[in-house]
Short mmCIF file of C-alpha atoms in Angstrom, two decimals:
data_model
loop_
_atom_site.label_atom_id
_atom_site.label_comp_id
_atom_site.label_asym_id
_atom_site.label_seq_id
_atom_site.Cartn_x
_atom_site.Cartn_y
_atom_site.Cartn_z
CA UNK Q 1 -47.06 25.27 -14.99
CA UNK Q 2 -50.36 26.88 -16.00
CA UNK Q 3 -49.93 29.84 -14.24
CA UNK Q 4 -46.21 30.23 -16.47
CA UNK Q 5 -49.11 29.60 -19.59
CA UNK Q 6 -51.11 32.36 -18.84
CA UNK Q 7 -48.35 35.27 -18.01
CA UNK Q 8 -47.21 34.15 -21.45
CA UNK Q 9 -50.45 34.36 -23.35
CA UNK Q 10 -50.38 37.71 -20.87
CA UNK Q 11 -47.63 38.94 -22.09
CA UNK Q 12 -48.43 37.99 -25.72
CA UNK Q 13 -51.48 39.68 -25.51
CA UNK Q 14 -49.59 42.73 -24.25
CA UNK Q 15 -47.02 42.73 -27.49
CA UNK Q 16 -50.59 42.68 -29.63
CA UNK Q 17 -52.01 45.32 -27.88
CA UNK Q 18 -48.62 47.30 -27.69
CA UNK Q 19 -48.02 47.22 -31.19
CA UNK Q 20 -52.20 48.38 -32.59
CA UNK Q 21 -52.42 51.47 -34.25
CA UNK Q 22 -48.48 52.35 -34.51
CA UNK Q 23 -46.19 51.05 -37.23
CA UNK Q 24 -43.11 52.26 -35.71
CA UNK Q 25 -43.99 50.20 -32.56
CA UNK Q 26 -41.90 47.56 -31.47
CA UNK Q 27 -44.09 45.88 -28.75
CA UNK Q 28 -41.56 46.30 -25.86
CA UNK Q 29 -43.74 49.65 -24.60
CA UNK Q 30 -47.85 50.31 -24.21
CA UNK Q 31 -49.05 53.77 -24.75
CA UNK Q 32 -52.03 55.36 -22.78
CA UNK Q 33 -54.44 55.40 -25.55
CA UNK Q 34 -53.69 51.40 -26.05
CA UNK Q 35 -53.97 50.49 -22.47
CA UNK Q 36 -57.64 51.54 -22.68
CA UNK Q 37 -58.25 49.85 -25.69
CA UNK Q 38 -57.16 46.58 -24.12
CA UNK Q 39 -58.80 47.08 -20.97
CA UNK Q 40 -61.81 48.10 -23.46
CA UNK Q 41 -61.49 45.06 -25.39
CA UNK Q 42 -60.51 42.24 -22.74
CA UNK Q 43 -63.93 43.75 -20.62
CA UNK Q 44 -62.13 44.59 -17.82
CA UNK Q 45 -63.78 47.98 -17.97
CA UNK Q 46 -67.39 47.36 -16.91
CA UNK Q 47 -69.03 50.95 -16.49
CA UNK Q 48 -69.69 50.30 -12.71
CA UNK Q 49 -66.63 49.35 -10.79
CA UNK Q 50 -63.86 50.27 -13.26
CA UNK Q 51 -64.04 53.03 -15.59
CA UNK Q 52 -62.52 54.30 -18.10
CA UNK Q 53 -61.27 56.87 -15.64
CA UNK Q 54 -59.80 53.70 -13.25
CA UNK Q 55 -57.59 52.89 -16.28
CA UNK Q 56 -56.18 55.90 -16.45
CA UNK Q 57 -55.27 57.02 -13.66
CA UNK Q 58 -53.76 53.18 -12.80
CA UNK Q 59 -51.89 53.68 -16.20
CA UNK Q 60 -50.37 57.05 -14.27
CA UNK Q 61 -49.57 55.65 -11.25
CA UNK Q 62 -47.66 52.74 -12.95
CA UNK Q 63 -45.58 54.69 -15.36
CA UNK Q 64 -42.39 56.76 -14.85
CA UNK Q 65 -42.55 60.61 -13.75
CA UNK Q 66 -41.55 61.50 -17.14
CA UNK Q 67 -42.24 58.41 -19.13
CA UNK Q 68 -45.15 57.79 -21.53
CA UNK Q 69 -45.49 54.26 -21.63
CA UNK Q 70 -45.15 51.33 -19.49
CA UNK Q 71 -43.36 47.89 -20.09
CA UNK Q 72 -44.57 44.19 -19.23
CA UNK Q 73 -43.33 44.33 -16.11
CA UNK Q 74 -45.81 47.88 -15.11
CA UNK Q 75 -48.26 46.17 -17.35
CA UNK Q 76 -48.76 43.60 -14.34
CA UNK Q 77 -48.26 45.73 -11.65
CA UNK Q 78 -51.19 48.03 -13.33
CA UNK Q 79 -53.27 44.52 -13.75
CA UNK Q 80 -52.90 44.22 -9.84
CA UNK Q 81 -54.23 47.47 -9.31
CA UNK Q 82 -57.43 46.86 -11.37
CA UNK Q 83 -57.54 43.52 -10.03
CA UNK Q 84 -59.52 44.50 -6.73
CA UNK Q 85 -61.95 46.73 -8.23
CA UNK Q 86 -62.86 44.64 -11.02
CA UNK Q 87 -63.79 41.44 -8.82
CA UNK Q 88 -64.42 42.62 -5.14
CA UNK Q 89 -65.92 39.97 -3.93
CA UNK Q 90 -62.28 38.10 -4.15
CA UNK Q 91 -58.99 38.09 -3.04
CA UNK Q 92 -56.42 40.22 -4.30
CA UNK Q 93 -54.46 36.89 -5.90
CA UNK Q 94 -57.63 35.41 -6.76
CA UNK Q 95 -58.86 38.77 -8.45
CA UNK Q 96 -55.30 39.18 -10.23
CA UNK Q 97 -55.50 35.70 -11.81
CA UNK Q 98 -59.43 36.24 -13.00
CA UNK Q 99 -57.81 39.70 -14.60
CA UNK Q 100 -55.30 37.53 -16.05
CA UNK Q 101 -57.45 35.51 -17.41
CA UNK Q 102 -59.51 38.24 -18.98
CA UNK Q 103 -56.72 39.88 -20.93
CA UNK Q 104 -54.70 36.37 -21.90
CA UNK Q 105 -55.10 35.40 -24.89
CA UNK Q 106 -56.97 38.46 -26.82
CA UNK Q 107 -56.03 40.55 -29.41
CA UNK Q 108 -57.54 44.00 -30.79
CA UNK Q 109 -61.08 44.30 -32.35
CA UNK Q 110 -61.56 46.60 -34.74
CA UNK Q 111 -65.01 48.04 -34.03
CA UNK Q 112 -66.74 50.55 -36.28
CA UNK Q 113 -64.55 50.07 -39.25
CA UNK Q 114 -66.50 50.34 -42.38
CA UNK Q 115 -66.41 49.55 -45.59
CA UNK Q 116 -66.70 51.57 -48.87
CA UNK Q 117 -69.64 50.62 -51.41
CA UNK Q 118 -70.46 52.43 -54.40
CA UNK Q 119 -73.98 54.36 -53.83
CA UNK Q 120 -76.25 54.45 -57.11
CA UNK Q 121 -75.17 57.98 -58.13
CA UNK Q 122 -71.25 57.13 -57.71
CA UNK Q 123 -72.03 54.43 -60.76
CA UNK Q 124 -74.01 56.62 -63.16
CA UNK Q 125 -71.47 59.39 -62.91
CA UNK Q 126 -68.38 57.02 -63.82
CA UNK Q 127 -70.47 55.26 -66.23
CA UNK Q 128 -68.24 55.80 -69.62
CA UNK Q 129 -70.95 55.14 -71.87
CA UNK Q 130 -73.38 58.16 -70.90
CA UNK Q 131 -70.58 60.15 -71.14
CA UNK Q 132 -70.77 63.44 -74.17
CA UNK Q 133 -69.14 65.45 -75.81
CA UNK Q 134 -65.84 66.06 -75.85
CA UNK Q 135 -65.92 64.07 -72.71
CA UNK Q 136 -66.92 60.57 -74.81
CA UNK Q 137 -63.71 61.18 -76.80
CA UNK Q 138 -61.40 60.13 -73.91
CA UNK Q 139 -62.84 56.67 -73.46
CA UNK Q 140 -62.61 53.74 -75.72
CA UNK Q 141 -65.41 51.45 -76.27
CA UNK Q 142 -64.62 49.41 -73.51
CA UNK Q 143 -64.42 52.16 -70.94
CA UNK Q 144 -61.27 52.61 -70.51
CA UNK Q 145 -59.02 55.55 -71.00
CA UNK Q 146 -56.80 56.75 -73.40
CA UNK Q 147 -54.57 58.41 -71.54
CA UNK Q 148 -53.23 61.72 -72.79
CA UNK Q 149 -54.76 61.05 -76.35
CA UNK Q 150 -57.64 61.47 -75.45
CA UNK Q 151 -56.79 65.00 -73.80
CA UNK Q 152 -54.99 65.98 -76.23
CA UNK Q 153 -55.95 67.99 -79.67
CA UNK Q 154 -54.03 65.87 -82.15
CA UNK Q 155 -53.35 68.09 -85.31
CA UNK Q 156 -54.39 66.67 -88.68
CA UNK Q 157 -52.09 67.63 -91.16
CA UNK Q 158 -53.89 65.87 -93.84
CA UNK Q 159 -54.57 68.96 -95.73
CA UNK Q 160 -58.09 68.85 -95.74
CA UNK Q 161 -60.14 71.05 -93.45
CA UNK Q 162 -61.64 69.69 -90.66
CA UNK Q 163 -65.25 68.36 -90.70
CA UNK Q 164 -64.57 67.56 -94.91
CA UNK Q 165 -66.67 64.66 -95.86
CA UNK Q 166 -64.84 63.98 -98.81
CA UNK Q 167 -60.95 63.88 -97.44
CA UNK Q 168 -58.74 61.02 -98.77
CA UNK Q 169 -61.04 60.93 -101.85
CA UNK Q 170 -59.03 63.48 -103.95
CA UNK Q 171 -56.61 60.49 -105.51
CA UNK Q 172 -59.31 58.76 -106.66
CA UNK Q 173 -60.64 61.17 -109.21
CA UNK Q 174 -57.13 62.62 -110.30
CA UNK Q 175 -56.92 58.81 -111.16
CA UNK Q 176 -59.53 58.13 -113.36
#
């Protein structure tokens, strides 16, 4: 009954791994490029006696002539095939359920992903208030924009000229 356990945490694992990196995936098929990156992941590539180079070429002996991924079922069979190099001092169904028990279970890492963060000079140049000029005009006091009112030249059809100190105060004396 365990061994049923672990081919399907295997085969979860697989789906995971299957589907990284690729929206349109649907889990069912493993590309090349993901194959490493679980045997990356899951440590089953060590440097010494499997290599990156290992992965690949078990990846092409599982697959199809023509195909370009491989299914659960040549998921295994390329597990076997790493099996003996991996753990050579077993064997080959002891080394194929210490693989297993590698992969079972994991998921993708994402390693090296990094995050933005706003350096010093990003913050003084979309700081609103230092802003001049005709710049200044397209912020309100809080920062924010106005939108095309502040790009736009709004006429004034006030009949005064522009820069007048006095407008609006023309009423007043005619008043008096």
């Amino acid at each position: 009954m365990a061994e049923s356990t672990s081919m399907a945490e295997l085969e979860e694992s697989f789906r995971k791994f299957a589907v990284y990196g690729d929206t349109k995936a649907t889990g069912q098929e493993m590309n090349g490029k993901n194959w490493a990156k679980l045997c990356k992941d899951c440590k089953v590539i060590d440097g010494k006696g499997v290599t990156s180079t290992d992965v690949d070429i078990v990846f092409s002996k599982v697959k199809g002539k023509t195909a370009r991924c491989i299914n659960v079922e040549e998921f295994k069979k390329a597990l076997e095939e790493l099996a003996p190099k991996k753990f050579k001092d077993k064997n080959k169904e002891e080394a194929f359920e210490a693989i297993c028990q590698l992969v079972a279970g994991k998921e993708p890492v994402n390693v090296g992903v990094t995050k933005a963060k706003s350096v010093g000079a990003v913050e003084r140049l979309t700081d609103t208030s230092k802003y001049t000029g005709s710049h200044k005009e397209r912020f309100d006091e809080t920062g924010k924009g106005k939108g095309k009112s502040g790009r736009e030249n709004l006429v004034d059809n006030s009949g005064y000229v522009s820069s007048y100190k006095n407008a609006g105060t023309y009423d007043a004396k005619v008043k008096k």
